[in-house]
Amino acid sequence: MDNKHYQYKRIFMFWASVLFVTAQTAMFAWQWYNIYANIMLVKYYRRGDWAIIALYALFCVLFLKIFGGFKVGYLRNMDALYGQALAIFFQNAVAYLQLSLIGLWRFGTHLEHFVYLILLEAVLSVAWTLLTRHFYAKLYPPHQMLLIYGDISPKHLISKLDSRQDRYQIRETIHIDAGMDAILEKIKEYDTIIIGDIPSHERNQFLKFCYWHEIRCYSIPKISDIIIKGSDRIDLFDSILMLNRNNGLTIGECFFKRLMDIVISLVACILLSPIMLVIVIAIKAYDRGPVFYKQERITKDARPFQILKFRSMIVESEENGARLASVDDDRITPVGRVLRRTHFDELPQLFNILKGDMSIVGPRPERREIFDQYEESIPEFKFRLKMKAGLTGYAQVYGQYNTVPYDKLKLDLTYIENYSLWLDIKLCFLTVKILFQKEKSEGVGGRQKTALK
């Protein structure tokens, strides 16, 4: 199937998304005209009604974009539905808060109508996702791909792609040693290829060849690619210049990031204090051991600090040395398994954030001894230390606990090179999405001490 056919995919998904948002907004509009408009202290007229309804549509689009609710076909059905469920909850929570402030209601009043709306939108979400996914699969079958690889084994990449056979199907692999001419002839037989981790010179030739012949091309980015992507273009001359300042955040960005850290961590400490109290009681009741666990980690510029977590392992968990938690690790207590699955063991890090050792968003803080092992294999791993360690972050959201260090470095660099306050806010919302996803907290293999493969 040629690429021109796939150009219509965006049009199809755009109108499918417009239909979904319109249907949700129509449900809210019916509720507004028939229920809420009649109980407001101030009567709304035509433009006022339209403004309230338009704001709700805006909430729908905003939260569906944040949680990936529009990405039917791109995500698995359950992942798309999970994102839509979170979007429906947040858009209605914000809308209810908005109407409560306008109508001067006591919190909890007239809430039942929004509960009905959430249930109706959930039914609509399931129907829309299944129907859209059905037509998407019919119109856009999975890509039949050629994989070009080098000295690094492609098995790890193939296993990832095989988990999404609905989108990617590798039909053939070819080693770079086959020669440029042979590979270019083989590429002509496919409309989609994927370039593995191969030398830049050969990769550039394949990219240019695919560009000229309009062949869809996926490639694994190198660290330098991610750094260049974060650069600014300079158009002062008739030769394009790419500028990488490489000096971290500006003073203004540091100020607003720190302000966000203080505000969010303070509010979170207050709102989550009942949950933290329950966790304290549960840990103490299980084995009478200490509630908190302190450990030295490193943050920006390799500065050491004491990270604070709820204890999820037995007291003598590191008597044989430091290592990451593994799958079915017998050191993890029953209470700890629940805490790790929900990431609630990390809540005390809010106090590290208030102190200034960590940020709400940033690279995951590593132990010095594990960091040194990673850096020995990947010298660029120290690039992660250009940003303060975070409670959540790009690698925490888009990666897993057991993501290999090289991939983790690429994810963290993507965040560092593309930093913005909006990206921080988006990652905070996406953190809610990953709280109950098992793969995000799954440990390393049983014989591994670190995430190195």
XYZ file of C-alpha atoms in Angstrom:
453
model
C 0.000 0.000 0.000
C 1.538 3.336 -1.050
C 2.087 6.298 1.237
C -0.513 8.395 -0.584
C -3.190 6.056 0.751
C -1.950 6.663 4.279
C -2.255 10.412 3.812
C -6.011 9.975 4.146
C -5.533 8.402 7.585
C -5.229 11.806 9.243
C -8.448 12.973 7.555
C -10.276 9.818 8.678
C -9.064 10.136 12.283
C -9.767 13.881 12.329
C -13.423 13.473 11.398
C -13.819 10.455 13.656
C -12.436 12.550 16.547
C -14.706 15.487 15.659
C -17.684 13.123 15.784
C -16.615 11.797 19.205
C -16.138 15.272 20.738
C -19.396 16.516 19.167
C -21.341 13.609 20.643
C -19.901 14.206 24.131
C -20.570 17.933 23.885
C -24.140 17.287 22.734
C -24.734 15.140 25.831
C -23.463 17.922 28.064
C -25.472 20.535 26.121
C -28.679 18.549 26.707
C -27.870 18.370 30.415
C -27.062 22.082 30.533
C -30.275 23.235 28.816
C -32.568 20.822 30.669
C -31.025 20.776 34.149
C -28.208 23.121 35.086
C -29.318 26.267 33.253
C -32.600 26.116 35.187
C -30.976 26.019 38.627
C -28.407 28.786 38.125
C -28.830 31.939 40.198
C -28.217 34.029 37.087
C -30.095 33.143 33.909
C -27.956 32.568 30.848
C -28.965 33.661 27.383
C -27.901 32.429 23.948
C -24.259 33.532 23.952
C -23.783 32.555 27.578
C -25.132 29.074 26.837
C -22.825 28.745 23.864
C -19.813 29.831 25.932
C -20.476 27.188 28.619
C -20.932 24.458 25.993
C -17.872 25.573 24.005
C -15.746 25.431 27.173
C -16.873 21.860 27.746
C -15.868 20.945 24.178
C -12.481 22.548 24.846
C -12.074 20.440 28.011
C -12.899 17.317 25.959
C -10.240 18.052 23.349
C -7.613 19.095 25.919
C -7.857 15.996 28.115
C -8.288 13.568 25.217
C -5.087 15.005 23.704
C -3.215 14.739 27.015
C -4.243 11.142 27.761
C -4.047 9.864 24.179
C -7.767 9.230 23.864
C -7.747 10.142 20.170
C -5.028 7.590 19.333
C -7.313 4.747 18.335
C -5.372 2.403 16.065
C -2.073 3.816 17.269
C -2.625 2.516 20.801
C -4.095 -0.801 21.829
C -7.853 -0.676 22.370
C -7.540 -0.999 26.152
C -4.875 1.733 26.326
C -7.030 4.083 24.233
C -10.097 3.322 26.369
C -8.079 3.872 29.554
C -6.974 7.270 28.258
C -10.559 8.153 27.324
C -11.807 7.097 30.769
C -9.308 9.435 32.434
C -10.201 12.238 30.006
C -13.931 11.804 30.687
C -13.312 11.918 34.437
C -11.132 15.032 34.337
C -13.217 16.981 31.817
C -16.356 16.424 33.886
C -14.556 17.139 37.171
C -13.371 20.497 35.791
C -16.805 21.237 34.294
C -18.525 20.421 37.592
C -16.095 22.642 39.494
C -16.747 25.418 36.979
C -20.545 25.154 37.349
C -20.233 24.936 41.145
C -18.357 28.234 41.229
C -20.817 29.886 38.841
C -23.892 28.591 40.650
C -22.425 29.049 44.158
C -23.318 25.459 45.054
C -21.969 23.596 48.034
C -19.505 20.976 46.769
C -21.385 17.716 46.144
C -24.686 19.366 45.261
C -26.243 18.272 41.931
C -23.357 15.839 41.444
C -25.578 12.921 40.416
C -26.262 14.432 36.979
C -22.554 14.472 36.191
C -22.281 10.844 37.316
C -24.978 9.920 34.770
C -23.137 11.948 32.123
C -19.862 10.142 32.860
C -21.571 6.755 32.513
C -23.200 7.721 29.207
C -19.921 9.062 27.854
C -18.162 5.857 28.929
C -20.640 3.796 26.883
C -20.130 6.169 23.953
C -16.355 5.843 24.360
C -16.421 2.048 24.102
C -18.733 2.101 21.063
C -16.711 4.814 19.294
C -13.363 3.105 19.964
C -14.459 -0.331 18.755
C -16.173 1.068 15.653
C -13.306 3.405 14.749
C -10.738 0.664 15.353
C -12.703 -1.710 13.098
C -12.701 0.719 10.169
C -9.099 1.748 10.889
C -7.929 -1.872 10.637
C -9.876 -2.377 7.399
C -8.567 0.778 5.769
C -5.000 0.658 7.127
C -3.615 -2.879 7.534
C -0.297 -3.361 9.386
C 2.923 -2.204 7.729
C 4.897 -4.981 5.995
C 8.425 -3.997 6.944
C 12.046 -4.625 6.050
C 14.444 -4.323 8.997
C 18.032 -3.222 8.324
C 20.372 -3.980 11.239
C 24.044 -3.859 12.124
C 26.313 -5.397 14.750
C 23.749 -4.865 17.538
C 21.297 -7.767 17.620
C 17.808 -6.744 16.465
C 16.037 -9.351 18.640
C 15.081 -6.834 21.334
C 13.592 -4.456 18.740
C 11.802 -7.284 16.920
C 10.212 -8.502 20.164
C 8.819 -5.006 20.782
C 7.405 -4.733 17.270
C 5.945 -8.249 17.481
C 3.864 -7.094 20.449
C 2.002 -4.820 18.013
C 1.334 -7.136 15.071
C -1.775 -5.073 14.380
C 0.525 -2.203 13.284
C 3.954 -3.601 12.434
C 4.919 -6.878 10.780
C 8.582 -7.484 9.977
C 8.674 -9.659 6.859
C 12.417 -9.685 6.280
C 15.683 -8.637 7.916
C 18.963 -7.791 6.229
C 22.409 -7.133 7.724
C 24.379 -4.038 6.769
C 27.181 -6.332 5.527
C 24.970 -7.363 2.597
C 26.240 -4.236 0.862
C 24.700 -0.913 -0.092
C 23.570 -1.926 -3.595
C 21.886 -5.127 -2.426
C 20.094 -3.358 0.415
C 18.846 -0.526 -1.808
C 17.424 -3.065 -4.263
C 15.731 -4.875 -1.372
C 14.267 -1.601 -0.046
C 12.485 -1.089 -3.388
C 10.390 -4.185 -2.672
C 8.820 -2.560 0.406
C 6.806 0.568 1.096
C 7.971 0.642 4.734
C 11.386 -0.026 6.281
C 12.899 0.279 9.731
C 16.563 1.192 10.233
C 18.173 -0.276 13.329
C 21.219 0.982 15.201
C 23.696 1.179 12.306
C 26.563 3.616 11.495
C 25.452 7.148 10.615
C 27.002 7.152 7.132
C 24.980 4.169 5.891
C 21.872 5.289 7.758
C 21.975 8.701 6.032
C 22.135 7.051 2.627
C 19.078 4.931 3.397
C 17.178 7.946 4.706
C 17.869 9.960 1.569
C 16.993 7.028 -0.694
C 13.656 6.524 1.098
C 12.946 10.251 1.000
C 13.408 10.394 -2.775
C 11.390 7.226 -3.452
C 8.606 8.150 -0.971
C 9.176 5.039 1.148
C 7.976 5.223 4.750
C 11.016 4.956 7.005
C 11.335 4.332 10.745
C 14.744 4.713 12.390
C 16.226 4.422 15.856
C 17.576 7.848 16.901
C 21.119 8.269 18.099
C 21.939 10.481 21.083
C 23.260 13.182 18.749
C 19.931 13.137 16.853
C 18.035 13.929 20.060
C 20.429 16.760 20.925
C 20.091 18.261 17.424
C 16.302 17.992 17.611
C 16.366 20.337 20.612
C 18.320 23.004 18.749
C 17.146 26.372 17.409
C 17.381 27.231 13.733
C 19.320 30.394 12.859
C 18.210 32.114 9.640
C 20.641 35.053 9.615
C 22.583 33.787 6.609
C 21.923 31.936 3.392
C 23.325 28.836 5.122
C 21.104 27.334 7.831
C 22.734 27.097 11.259
C 21.513 24.893 14.086
C 22.221 26.321 17.554
C 22.529 24.140 20.661
C 23.062 26.403 23.659
C 23.791 23.464 25.978
C 23.492 25.615 29.093
C 20.400 24.091 30.680
C 17.285 25.980 31.714
C 17.087 29.763 31.637
C 16.674 31.749 34.873
C 12.985 32.252 34.076
C 12.438 28.541 33.391
C 14.205 27.616 36.649
C 12.027 30.061 38.608
C 8.710 28.809 37.240
C 9.767 25.166 37.478
C 10.719 25.616 41.129
C 7.481 27.528 41.804
C 5.482 24.676 40.258
C 7.428 22.168 42.374
C 6.596 23.987 45.610
C 2.917 24.556 44.813
C 2.198 21.022 43.553
C 4.133 19.254 46.305
C 2.469 21.326 49.054
C -1.024 20.714 47.663
C -0.249 17.018 47.117
C 1.043 16.614 50.692
C -2.213 18.048 52.044
C -4.564 16.116 49.747
C -2.694 12.810 50.040
C -2.072 12.944 53.796
C -4.975 10.512 54.573
C -3.551 7.980 52.084
C -0.052 8.370 53.515
C -1.411 7.808 57.030
C -3.067 4.544 55.923
C 0.215 3.432 54.314
C 2.155 4.205 57.509
C -0.266 2.078 59.554
C -0.155 -0.787 57.021
C 3.661 -0.940 56.918
C 3.965 -0.773 60.702
C 1.270 -3.398 61.225
C 2.935 -5.894 58.860
C 6.382 -6.332 60.450
C 6.806 -3.531 63.003
C 9.814 -2.321 60.975
C 10.640 1.267 60.000
C 8.045 3.041 57.865
C 10.445 5.042 55.733
C 13.419 3.976 53.680
C 16.342 6.322 53.097
C 18.904 5.809 50.400
C 21.599 7.934 48.794
C 20.806 8.954 45.219
C 22.320 11.557 42.904
C 20.603 14.542 41.349
C 21.692 17.463 39.137
C 25.486 17.735 38.651
C 25.912 14.374 40.475
C 25.087 15.942 43.838
C 24.199 13.217 46.389
C 21.071 13.416 48.530
C 18.997 11.136 50.752
C 15.848 10.008 48.962
C 12.825 9.239 51.114
C 10.401 6.416 50.258
C 7.879 4.213 52.002
C 9.606 0.909 52.766
C 8.356 -1.774 50.372
C 10.956 -4.484 51.110
C 12.015 -6.478 54.134
C 14.356 -4.685 56.529
C 17.437 -6.743 55.502
C 16.798 -6.313 51.745
C 20.312 -5.090 50.886
C 22.503 -7.150 53.149
C 23.992 -8.765 49.975
C 24.520 -5.461 48.172
C 22.466 -2.999 46.168
C 20.413 -4.193 43.197
C 17.196 -3.212 41.449
C 13.984 -5.008 42.291
C 13.412 -8.031 40.043
C 10.299 -9.779 38.781
C 8.748 -11.745 41.701
C 11.437 -10.390 44.042
C 11.055 -12.224 47.373
C 12.395 -9.184 49.258
C 9.183 -7.223 48.533
C 6.554 -7.417 51.274
C 2.823 -7.922 50.511
C 2.201 -4.280 51.446
C 5.173 -3.278 49.307
C 3.757 -5.016 46.231
C 0.645 -2.857 46.407
C 2.724 0.265 46.989
C 5.013 -0.493 44.050
C 2.138 -1.378 41.737
C 0.502 1.992 42.431
C 3.813 3.900 42.854
C 2.560 5.085 46.271
C 5.906 4.060 47.792
C 7.306 7.211 46.172
C 4.926 9.676 47.865
C 7.445 10.724 50.588
C 9.606 12.119 47.778
C 7.244 15.099 47.905
C 9.306 16.173 50.916
C 12.512 15.812 48.859
C 10.885 18.136 46.322
C 9.968 20.716 48.958
C 13.547 20.586 50.219
C 14.866 21.227 46.701
C 16.748 17.960 46.132
C 14.250 16.837 43.496
C 11.705 18.264 41.087
C 8.191 17.079 40.259
C 9.396 16.244 36.717
C 12.895 15.111 35.807
C 15.100 12.047 35.227
C 14.700 9.178 37.687
C 17.303 9.501 40.495
C 19.848 6.663 40.395
C 22.106 5.187 43.049
C 25.738 6.175 42.661
C 26.997 2.589 42.313
C 24.387 1.673 39.685
C 24.930 4.973 37.869
C 28.676 4.246 37.706
C 27.988 0.850 36.129
C 25.741 2.436 33.511
C 28.261 5.195 32.792
C 31.042 2.636 32.323
C 29.022 1.049 29.513
C 27.440 4.288 28.252
C 29.695 7.337 28.853
C 26.856 9.671 27.768
C 24.693 8.472 30.666
C 25.980 11.451 32.659
C 24.009 13.750 30.314
C 20.927 12.966 32.445
C 22.520 14.960 35.264
C 21.966 18.260 33.452
C 18.499 18.313 35.062
C 17.389 17.859 38.657
C 16.051 14.357 39.457
C 12.268 14.012 39.313
C 9.413 12.185 41.011
C 7.997 11.583 37.550
C 9.420 12.270 34.125
C 9.551 11.465 30.438
C 11.331 8.134 30.980
C 9.015 7.205 33.854
C 5.905 7.866 31.737
C 7.003 6.482 28.376
C 9.439 3.845 29.630
C 9.299 1.104 32.234
C 11.101 0.435 35.507
C 13.265 -2.136 33.675
C 13.913 -0.052 30.526
C 17.522 -0.552 29.413
C 19.802 2.377 30.380
C 20.551 3.422 26.779
C 16.839 3.808 26.008
C 16.276 5.505 29.356
C 19.029 8.003 28.491
C 17.357 8.784 25.144
C 14.000 9.359 26.843
C 15.508 11.653 29.478
C 17.476 13.585 26.859
C 14.279 14.045 24.844
C 12.776 15.732 27.911
C 15.849 17.848 28.660
C 16.228 19.062 25.065
C 12.516 19.824 24.641
C 11.750 21.217 28.107
C 8.761 23.497 28.549
C 6.378 24.253 31.392
C 3.540 22.783 29.315
C 5.520 19.529 28.913
C 5.877 19.356 32.717
C 2.123 19.834 33.152
C 1.364 17.195 30.511
C 3.715 14.674 32.163
C 2.038 15.315 35.538
C -1.337 14.352 34.040
C 0.155 11.350 32.242
C 1.604 10.165 35.551
C -1.964 9.578 36.730
C -2.435 7.350 33.667
C 0.514 5.049 34.501
C -0.269 4.563 38.201
C -2.121 1.297 37.620
C -0.190 -0.011 34.599
C 1.694 -3.102 35.751
C 4.470 -2.917 33.132
C 5.525 0.500 34.467
C 6.615 -1.025 37.782
C 7.787 -4.465 36.581
C 11.236 -5.374 37.877
C 14.344 -6.545 36.039
C 15.084 -10.206 35.300
C 15.729 -12.451 38.269
C 19.496 -12.690 37.688
C 19.975 -8.986 36.935
C 21.241 -6.473 39.483
C 20.751 -3.523 37.130
C 18.757 -2.848 33.946
C 21.787 -3.539 31.742
C 21.101 -6.360 29.285
